[in-house]
Structure formats: C-alpha cells, structure tokens
Coordinates of N, CA and C in Angstrom, one line a residue:
M21 N 78.6 161.6 125.6 CA 79.3 161.6 126.9 C 80.2 162.8 127.0
G22 N 80.6 163.4 125.9 CA 81.5 164.6 126.0 C 82.9 164.3 126.1
N23 N 83.3 163.0 126.2 CA 84.8 162.7 126.2 C 85.1 162.1 124.9
P24 N 86.1 162.8 124.2 CA 86.4 162.4 122.8 C 86.8 160.9 122.6
F25 N 87.5 160.4 123.6 CA 87.9 159.0 123.5 C 86.7 158.1 123.5
F26 N 85.9 158.2 124.6 CA 84.7 157.4 124.7 C 83.7 157.6 123.6
D27 N 83.6 158.9 123.2 CA 82.6 159.2 122.1 C 83.0 158.4 120.8
A28 N 84.3 158.3 120.6 CA 84.8 157.6 119.4 C 84.6 156.1 119.6
L29 N 84.7 155.6 120.8 CA 84.5 154.2 121.1 C 83.0 153.8 120.8
I30 N 82.1 154.7 121.3 CA 80.7 154.5 121.1 C 80.3 154.6 119.7
E31 N 80.9 155.4 118.9 CA 80.6 155.6 117.5 C 81.0 154.4 116.6
R32 N 82.1 153.7 117.0 CA 82.6 152.6 116.2 C 81.6 151.5 116.0
R33 N 81.4 151.1 114.8 CA 80.5 150.1 114.4 C 81.1 149.1 113.4
S34 N 80.5 147.9 113.3 CA 80.8 147.0 112.2 C 80.0 147.5 111.0
V35 N 80.7 147.9 110.0 CA 80.0 148.4 108.7 C 80.4 147.5 107.6
Y36 N 79.4 146.9 107.0 CA 79.6 146.0 105.9 C 79.3 146.6 104.5
A37 N 78.5 147.6 104.5 CA 78.2 148.2 103.2 C 79.2 149.3 102.9
I38 N 80.3 149.0 102.3 CA 81.4 149.9 102.0 C 81.7 150.0 100.5
G39 N 82.3 151.2 100.2 CA 82.7 151.4 98.8 C 84.2 151.7 98.7
D40 N 84.6 152.0 97.5 CA 86.0 152.1 97.2 C 86.5 153.6 97.1
K41 N 85.7 154.5 97.6 CA 86.1 155.9 97.5 C 87.1 156.3 98.6
E42 N 88.0 157.2 98.3 CA 88.9 157.6 99.3 C 88.3 158.7 100.2
V43 N 88.0 158.4 101.4 CA 87.4 159.3 102.3 C 88.5 160.3 103.0
A44 N 89.6 159.7 103.3 CA 90.7 160.4 103.9 C 92.0 159.9 103.2
P45 N 93.0 160.8 103.0 CA 94.2 160.4 102.3 C 94.9 159.2 102.9
I46 N 95.6 158.5 102.1 CA 96.2 157.3 102.6 C 97.3 157.6 103.7
D47 N 97.9 158.8 103.6 CA 98.8 159.1 104.7 C 98.1 159.2 106.0
K48 N 96.9 159.6 106.1 CA 96.1 159.7 107.3 C 95.8 158.3 107.8
V49 N 95.5 157.4 106.9 CA 95.3 156.0 107.2 C 96.6 155.4 107.8
M50 N 97.7 155.7 107.2 CA 99.0 155.2 107.7 C 99.3 155.8 109.1
E51 N 98.9 157.0 109.3 CA 99.1 157.6 110.6 C 98.3 156.9 111.7
V52 N 97.1 156.5 111.4 CA 96.3 155.7 112.3 C 97.0 154.4 112.6
I53 N 97.5 153.7 111.6 CA 98.1 152.4 111.7 C 99.4 152.5 112.5
E54 N 100.2 153.5 112.2 CA 101.5 153.7 112.8 C 101.3 154.0 114.3
I55 N 100.4 154.9 114.7 CA 100.1 155.2 116.1 C 99.6 154.0 116.8
S56 N 98.7 153.2 116.2 CA 98.2 152.0 116.8 C 99.2 151.0 117.1
V57 N 100.1 150.7 116.1 CA 101.1 149.7 116.2 C 102.1 150.2 117.3
K58 N 102.5 151.4 117.3 CA 103.5 151.9 118.2 C 103.0 152.0 119.7
H59 N 101.8 152.5 119.9 CA 101.3 152.8 121.2 C 100.4 151.8 121.9
T60 N 100.0 150.8 121.2 CA 99.1 149.8 121.8 C 100.0 149.0 122.9
P61 N 99.5 148.9 124.1 CA 100.3 148.2 125.1 C 100.5 146.7 124.9
T62 N 101.6 146.2 125.2 CA 101.9 144.8 125.1 C 102.6 144.2 126.3
A63 N 102.3 143.0 126.6 CA 102.9 142.3 127.8 C 104.4 142.2 127.6
F64 N 105.2 142.5 128.6 CA 106.7 142.5 128.6 C 107.2 143.4 127.5
N65 N 106.4 144.4 127.1 CA 106.8 145.3 126.0 C 107.2 144.6 124.8
S66 N 106.5 143.5 124.5 CA 106.9 142.6 123.4 C 106.8 143.2 122.0
Q67 N 105.8 144.1 121.8 CA 105.6 144.8 120.5 C 105.6 143.8 119.4
S68 N 104.8 142.7 119.6 CA 104.8 141.6 118.6 C 103.7 141.8 117.5
G69 N 102.9 142.8 117.6 CA 101.8 143.0 116.6 C 102.4 143.5 115.3
R70 N 101.9 143.1 114.2 CA 102.3 143.5 112.9 C 101.1 143.8 112.0
I71 N 101.3 144.6 111.0 CA 100.2 145.0 110.1 C 100.7 145.0 108.7
A72 N 99.9 144.5 107.8 CA 100.1 144.7 106.3 C 98.8 145.4 105.8
L73 N 99.0 146.5 105.0 CA 97.9 147.2 104.4 C 97.8 146.8 103.0
L74 N 96.7 146.3 102.5 CA 96.5 145.9 101.1 C 95.6 147.0 100.5
K75 N 96.0 147.6 99.5 CA 95.2 148.6 98.8 C 95.2 148.3 97.3
G76 N 94.3 148.9 96.5 CA 94.3 148.8 95.1 C 94.2 147.4 94.6
A77 N 95.1 147.0 93.7 CA 95.0 145.6 93.1 C 95.3 144.6 94.2
S78 N 96.1 144.8 95.2 CA 96.4 143.8 96.2 C 95.2 143.6 97.1
H79 N 94.4 144.6 97.4 CA 93.2 144.5 98.1 C 92.2 143.6 97.4
A80 N 92.0 143.9 96.1 CA 91.0 143.1 95.3 C 91.5 141.7 95.1
K81 N 92.8 141.5 94.9 CA 93.3 140.1 94.7 C 93.1 139.3 96.0
A82 N 93.3 139.9 97.2 CA 93.1 139.2 98.4 C 91.7 138.6 98.5
W83 N 90.7 139.4 98.2 CA 89.4 138.9 98.3 C 88.9 138.0 97.2
D84 N 89.5 138.2 96.0 CA 89.3 137.2 94.9 C 89.9 135.8 95.4
M85 N 91.0 135.8 96.0 CA 91.7 134.6 96.5 C 90.8 133.9 97.6
T86 N 90.2 134.8 98.4 CA 89.4 134.3 99.5 C 88.1 133.6 98.9
E87 N 87.5 134.3 98.0 CA 86.3 133.7 97.3 C 86.6 132.4 96.7
A88 N 87.7 132.3 95.9 CA 88.1 131.1 95.3 C 88.4 130.0 96.3
A89 N 89.0 130.3 97.4 CA 89.3 129.3 98.4 C 88.0 128.8 99.1
L90 N 87.1 129.7 99.4 CA 85.8 129.3 100.0 C 84.9 128.5 99.0
R91 N 85.1 128.8 97.7 CA 84.3 128.1 96.7 C 84.6 126.6 96.7
R92 N 85.9 126.3 97.1 CA 86.3 124.9 97.1 C 85.8 124.2 98.4
L93 N 85.4 125.0 99.4 CA 85.0 124.5 100.7 C 83.5 124.5 100.9
V94 N 82.8 125.5 100.4 CA 81.4 125.6 100.7 C 80.6 125.0 99.6
P95 N 79.6 124.2 100.0 CA 78.7 123.6 98.9 C 78.1 124.6 98.0
A96 N 78.0 124.3 96.7 CA 77.6 125.2 95.7 C 76.2 125.8 96.0
E97 N 75.3 125.0 96.5 CA 73.9 125.4 96.8 C 73.9 126.4 98.0
Q98 N 75.0 126.5 98.8 CA 75.0 127.4 99.9 C 76.0 128.6 99.7
F99 N 76.5 128.7 98.5 CA 77.6 129.6 98.3 C 77.1 131.1 98.0
E100 N 75.9 131.3 97.6 CA 75.4 132.6 97.2 C 75.7 133.6 98.4
A101 N 75.3 133.3 99.6 CA 75.5 134.2 100.7 C 76.9 134.5 101.0
T102 N 77.7 133.5 100.9 CA 79.2 133.6 101.1 C 79.8 134.5 100.0
E103 N 79.4 134.3 98.8 CA 79.9 135.1 97.7 C 79.5 136.6 97.8
K104 N 78.3 136.8 98.3 CA 77.8 138.2 98.5 C 78.6 138.9 99.6
K105 N 78.9 138.2 100.6 CA 79.7 138.8 101.7 C 81.1 139.1 101.3
I106 N 81.8 138.1 100.6 CA 83.2 138.4 100.2 C 83.2 139.5 99.2
R107 N 82.3 139.6 98.3 CA 82.3 140.7 97.3 C 82.0 142.0 98.0
S108 N 81.3 142.0 99.1 CA 81.1 143.3 99.8 C 82.4 143.8 100.4
F109 N 83.3 142.9 100.8 CA 84.6 143.3 101.4 C 85.5 143.8 100.2
K110 N 85.4 143.1 99.1 CA 86.2 143.5 97.9 C 85.8 144.9 97.4
A111 N 84.5 145.2 97.6 CA 84.0 146.5 97.1 C 84.6 147.7 97.9
G112 N 85.3 147.4 99.0 CA 85.9 148.5 99.8 C 87.1 149.1 99.2
Y113 N 87.7 150.0 100.0 CA 88.9 150.8 99.6 C 90.2 150.1 99.8
A114 N 90.3 149.4 101.0 CA 91.5 148.7 101.3 C 91.3 147.7 102.4
T115 N 92.3 146.9 102.8 CA 92.1 145.9 103.9 C 93.4 145.9 104.8
V116 N 93.1 146.0 106.1 CA 94.2 145.9 107.0 C 94.3 144.4 107.5
L117 N 95.5 143.9 107.4 CA 95.8 142.5 107.8 C 96.5 142.6 109.2
F118 N 96.0 141.9 110.2 CA 96.6 141.9 111.5 C 97.4 140.6 111.7
Y119 N 98.6 140.8 112.2 CA 99.5 139.6 112.4 C 100.1 139.7 113.8
E120 N 100.6 138.5 114.2 CA 101.5 138.4 115.4 C 102.8 137.8 114.9
D121 N 103.9 138.4 115.3 CA 105.3 137.8 115.0 C 105.6 136.7 116.0
T122 N 105.4 135.5 115.6 CA 105.6 134.3 116.4 C 107.0 134.1 116.9
D123 N 108.0 134.7 116.2 CA 109.4 134.6 116.7 C 109.5 135.3 118.0
I124 N 108.9 136.4 118.1 CA 109.0 137.2 119.4 C 108.3 136.5 120.5
V125 N 107.1 135.9 120.2 CA 106.4 135.1 121.2 C 107.2 133.9 121.7
K126 N 107.8 133.2 120.7 CA 108.6 132.0 121.1 C 109.8 132.5 121.9
G127 N 110.4 133.6 121.5 CA 111.6 134.1 122.2 C 111.3 134.4 123.7
L128 N 110.1 135.0 123.9 CA 109.7 135.3 125.3 C 109.4 134.0 126.1
Q129 N 108.8 133.0 125.4 CA 108.5 131.7 126.0 C 109.8 131.1 126.5
E130 N 110.9 131.2 125.7 CA 112.2 130.6 126.0 C 112.9 131.4 127.2
K131 N 112.7 132.7 127.1 CA 113.4 133.5 128.1 C 112.7 133.5 129.5
F132 N 111.4 133.4 129.4 CA 110.6 133.4 130.7 C 109.7 132.1 130.7
P133 N 110.3 130.9 130.9 CA 109.5 129.7 130.9 C 108.4 129.6 131.9
L134 N 108.5 130.3 133.0 CA 107.4 130.3 134.0 C 106.1 130.8 133.4
Y135 N 106.2 131.7 132.4 CA 105.0 132.3 131.8 C 104.7 131.8 130.4
K136 N 105.4 130.7 130.0 CA 105.4 130.4 128.5 C 103.9 130.1 128.0
D137 N 103.1 129.6 128.8 CA 101.7 129.3 128.3 C 100.9 130.6 128.2
N138 N 101.3 131.6 128.8 CA 100.6 132.9 128.8 C 100.9 133.8 127.6
F139 N 102.2 133.7 127.1 CA 102.6 134.6 126.1 C 101.7 134.6 124.8
P140 N 101.3 133.5 124.3 CA 100.4 133.5 123.1 C 99.0 134.2 123.5
I141 N 98.5 134.0 124.7 CA 97.3 134.6 125.1 C 97.5 136.1 125.2
W142 N 98.6 136.6 125.9 CA 98.9 138.0 126.0 C 99.1 138.6 124.6
A143 N 99.7 137.9 123.7 CA 99.9 138.5 122.4 C 98.5 138.7 121.7
H144 N 97.6 137.8 121.8 CA 96.3 137.9 121.2 C 95.5 139.1 121.9
Q145 N 95.7 139.2 123.2 CA 95.0 140.3 123.8 C 95.5 141.7 123.3
A146 N 96.8 141.8 123.2 CA 97.4 143.0 122.7 C 97.0 143.3 121.2
N147 N 96.9 142.2 120.4 CA 96.5 142.3 119.0 C 95.1 142.8 119.0
G148 N 94.2 142.3 119.9 CA 92.9 142.8 119.9 C 92.8 144.3 120.2
M149 N 93.6 144.8 121.1 CA 93.6 146.2 121.4 C 94.1 147.0 120.2
M150 N 95.1 146.5 119.5 CA 95.6 147.1 118.3 C 94.5 147.2 117.2
Q151 N 93.7 146.1 117.1 CA 92.6 146.1 116.1 C 91.6 147.1 116.5
L152 N 91.2 147.2 117.8 CA 90.3 148.2 118.2 C 90.8 149.7 117.9
A153 N 92.1 149.9 118.2 CA 92.7 151.2 117.9 C 92.6 151.6 116.5
V154 N 93.0 150.6 115.6 CA 92.9 150.9 114.1 C 91.5 151.1 113.7
W155 N 90.6 150.3 114.2 CA 89.2 150.3 113.8 C 88.5 151.7 114.2
T156 N 88.8 152.1 115.4 CA 88.3 153.3 115.9 C 88.9 154.5 115.2
G157 N 90.2 154.4 114.9 CA 90.9 155.5 114.1 C 90.3 155.6 112.7
L158 N 90.1 154.5 112.1 CA 89.5 154.5 110.7 C 88.1 155.2 110.8
Q159 N 87.3 154.8 111.8 CA 86.0 155.4 111.9 C 86.1 156.9 112.1
Q160 N 87.1 157.4 112.8 CA 87.2 158.8 113.1 C 87.6 159.5 111.8
L161 N 88.2 158.8 110.9 CA 88.6 159.4 109.5 C 87.3 159.4 108.6
G162 N 86.3 158.7 109.0 CA 85.1 158.6 108.2 C 84.9 157.3 107.4
Y163 N 85.8 156.4 107.7 CA 85.7 155.1 107.0 C 84.8 154.1 107.8
G164 N 84.1 153.2 107.1 CA 83.4 152.1 107.7 C 84.3 150.9 107.6
A165 N 84.3 150.0 108.6 CA 85.1 148.8 108.6 C 84.4 147.7 109.4
S166 N 84.9 146.5 109.2 CA 84.5 145.3 110.0 C 85.7 144.4 110.1
L167 N 85.6 143.5 111.1 CA 86.7 142.6 111.4 C 86.3 141.2 111.0
Q168 N 87.2 140.6 110.1 CA 86.9 139.3 109.6 C 88.0 138.3 110.0
H169 N 87.7 137.0 109.8 CA 88.6 136.0 110.2 C 88.6 134.8 109.2
Y170 N 89.4 135.0 108.2 CA 89.5 134.0 107.1 C 90.9 133.4 107.1
G171 N 91.6 133.5 108.2 CA 93.0 133.1 108.2 C 93.3 131.7 107.8
E172 N 92.5 130.8 108.4 CA 92.7 129.3 108.1 C 92.5 129.0 106.6
V173 N 91.7 129.8 105.9 CA 91.4 129.6 104.5 C 92.4 130.0 103.6
V174 N 93.0 131.2 103.8 CA 93.8 131.9 102.8 C 95.2 132.3 103.3
E175 N 95.5 132.0 104.5 CA 96.8 132.6 105.1 C 98.0 132.2 104.2
A176 N 98.1 130.9 103.9 CA 99.3 130.4 103.1 C 99.3 131.1 101.8
E177 N 98.2 131.2 101.1 CA 98.2 131.8 99.8 C 98.5 133.3 99.8
W178 N 98.0 134.0 100.8 CA 98.3 135.4 101.0 C 99.8 135.6 101.3
R179 N 100.3 134.7 102.1 CA 101.8 134.8 102.5 C 102.6 134.7 101.2
A180 N 102.3 133.8 100.3 CA 103.1 133.6 99.1 C 102.8 134.8 98.1
E181 N 101.6 135.3 98.0 CA 101.2 136.3 97.1 C 101.8 137.7 97.5
F182 N 101.8 138.0 98.8 CA 102.1 139.3 99.2 C 103.5 139.4 99.9
G183 N 104.2 138.3 100.0 CA 105.5 138.3 100.6 C 105.5 138.5 102.1
I184 N 104.5 137.9 102.8 CA 104.4 138.1 104.2 C 105.5 137.2 104.9
P185 N 106.3 137.7 105.8 CA 107.3 136.9 106.5 C 106.7 135.6 107.1
P186 N 107.5 134.6 107.1 CA 107.0 133.3 107.6 C 106.6 133.3 109.1
A187 N 107.3 134.1 109.9 CA 107.0 134.1 111.3 C 105.7 134.9 111.6
W188 N 105.1 135.6 110.7 CA 103.9 136.4 111.0 C 102.7 135.5 110.9
K189 N 101.9 135.4 112.0 CA 100.7 134.6 112.0 C 99.5 135.5 111.9
L190 N 98.6 135.2 110.9 CA 97.5 136.0 110.6 C 96.4 135.9 111.7
V191 N 96.0 137.0 112.2 CA 95.0 137.1 113.3 C 93.6 137.5 112.8
G192 N 93.6 138.5 112.0 CA 92.3 139.1 111.5 C 92.5 140.0 110.3
Q193 N 91.4 140.3 109.6 CA 91.4 141.1 108.4 C 90.3 142.2 108.6
M194 N 90.6 143.4 108.2 CA 89.7 144.5 108.4 C 89.5 145.2 107.0
P195 N 88.5 144.8 106.2 CA 88.2 145.6 105.0 C 87.6 146.9 105.4
F196 N 87.9 148.0 104.7 CA 87.3 149.3 105.0 C 87.1 150.1 103.8
G197 N 86.2 151.1 103.9 CA 85.9 151.9 102.7 C 84.9 153.0 103.1
N198 N 84.5 153.8 102.1 CA 83.5 154.8 102.4 C 82.2 154.1 102.8
I199 N 81.4 154.7 103.7 CA 80.2 154.1 104.2 C 79.1 154.3 103.2
V200 N 78.6 153.2 102.7 CA 77.5 153.2 101.7 C 76.1 153.2 102.5
A201 N 76.1 152.4 103.6 CA 74.9 152.3 104.4 C 75.3 152.0 105.8
M202 N 74.7 152.7 106.8 CA 75.0 152.4 108.2 C 74.2 151.1 108.6
P203 N 74.8 150.4 109.5 CA 74.0 149.2 110.1 C 72.9 149.6 110.9
E204 N 72.0 148.7 111.2 CA 70.9 149.0 112.1 C 71.4 149.3 113.6
A205 N 70.6 149.9 114.4 CA 71.0 150.2 115.7 C 71.4 148.9 116.5
K206 N 72.5 149.1 117.3 CA 73.0 147.9 118.0 C 72.2 147.7 119.2
S207 N 72.0 146.4 119.6 CA 71.4 146.1 120.8 C 72.4 145.7 121.9
F208 N 72.1 145.9 123.1 CA 73.1 145.6 124.2 C 72.4 144.8 125.3
A209 N 73.1 143.8 125.7 CA 72.7 143.0 126.9 C 72.7 143.9 128.1
P210 N 71.8 143.7 129.1 CA 71.9 144.5 130.3 C 73.2 144.4 131.0
L211 N 73.7 145.5 131.6 CA 74.9 145.6 132.3 C 74.9 144.8 133.6
D212 N 73.6 144.7 134.2 CA 73.5 144.0 135.4 C 73.9 142.5 135.1
G213 N 74.8 142.0 135.9 CA 75.3 140.7 135.7 C 76.6 140.7 134.9
R214 N 76.9 141.7 134.2 CA 78.1 141.8 133.4 C 79.2 142.6 134.2
I215 N 78.8 143.4 135.2 CA 79.8 144.2 135.9 C 79.5 143.9 137.4
K216 N 80.5 143.8 138.2 CA 80.4 143.6 139.6 C 81.3 144.7 140.3
T217 N 80.8 145.3 141.4 CA 81.5 146.2 142.2 C 81.7 145.6 143.5
L218 N 83.0 145.4 143.9 CA 83.3 144.7 145.2 C 84.0 145.7 146.1
G219 N 83.7 145.5 147.4 CA 84.4 146.3 148.4 C 83.7 147.6 148.8

C-alpha cells in the first residue's frame, strides 16, 4: 500500500512457531510497550491498561504453571495437543501480559453512574487497541507473536508468583520470539456485507 502504518498492520500475523533468540534488544521491546501503553486512546482518558513483561525464568515459569494447571483440567488422552501448544509458547523469548486496572474502572463507574455499564466494555476496547499496538510493534522489530487467553486457568497463580497487584485483571497473554516458521497465507471473508457506505 505504501503507507508505513497500514503496511505494518497488513504484515502482522499470529505466529506460533517461535524461538528464544533475541531479535531486537530488550530496550527496544520496552520502547514498543511504553509507547503503546502511553498513546493508546482510552474512554474518558482512563488510562486503565497495564502490562507486565515476563522474560527469562519468569517467562518459562509462567508457561510451566499454565501446563500444570491445564493438565488438571484436560483429560489425559486429549492432553498431547494442549501440551504441544503450551510448550510452543514457552519456547519463545518472552511474554507480554495485558491487564486492566479494575480500581480505575470502578472509580469511573462511581463518578459517572449514567455510563457505569459501559466502562468495562470501553476498557476492553482500549485494551484490545493496546494489544494490537504492541503486537504490531513487536512484528516491526522482527518478532513473531500470538495472542492467548488462559486467564481463568492461571491468573490467581500468576498473581501470587509474580506479585501482580490485586486490582489488575488479566485480559490476554502474548508470547513472542524469533520467527522459526511463518504461518500459512491468511484467508479473508469477502468485504461485501462487512462494510456499508451510507449517504
């Protein structure tokens, strides 16, 4: 397309085959995270998105804990595929944990009761934008990443292990690393019926 922003958006993919090599220095990763947290728009300028970056032993421990938790839930005869997937995430370089600060959301609900039902929805929308910003930024650094959702399984354990504040609610996890293999070409549903022009 020739527009750097949209070119980056088009290039972003879910990459599951990742390794633990450092493609770009950790300070560049932190720059992506800091810019994404600071500049992602939020309703009422709430700025309720939070991130924890797990690297090294913490990254490995998180996915070991996830595997152990899932082993207690998934029948043994069905666990092979689950084990393979979790270990592919552990094979990466680091993991970004995305959170919402529920104290901020609750404070806004109390301050603006007319919109109280909307604040959790708006917080999730903003968190999704922050996730996309981080994901695209990591891709621009040369890392492959995917977005995972194991919060219900390991959130309490991770909170205790990594000292996550009680008010932070886990929204998603993004393991990333050097790209070992690119995914197959993506298919797209026709845009007819997905977009309307009125007026």
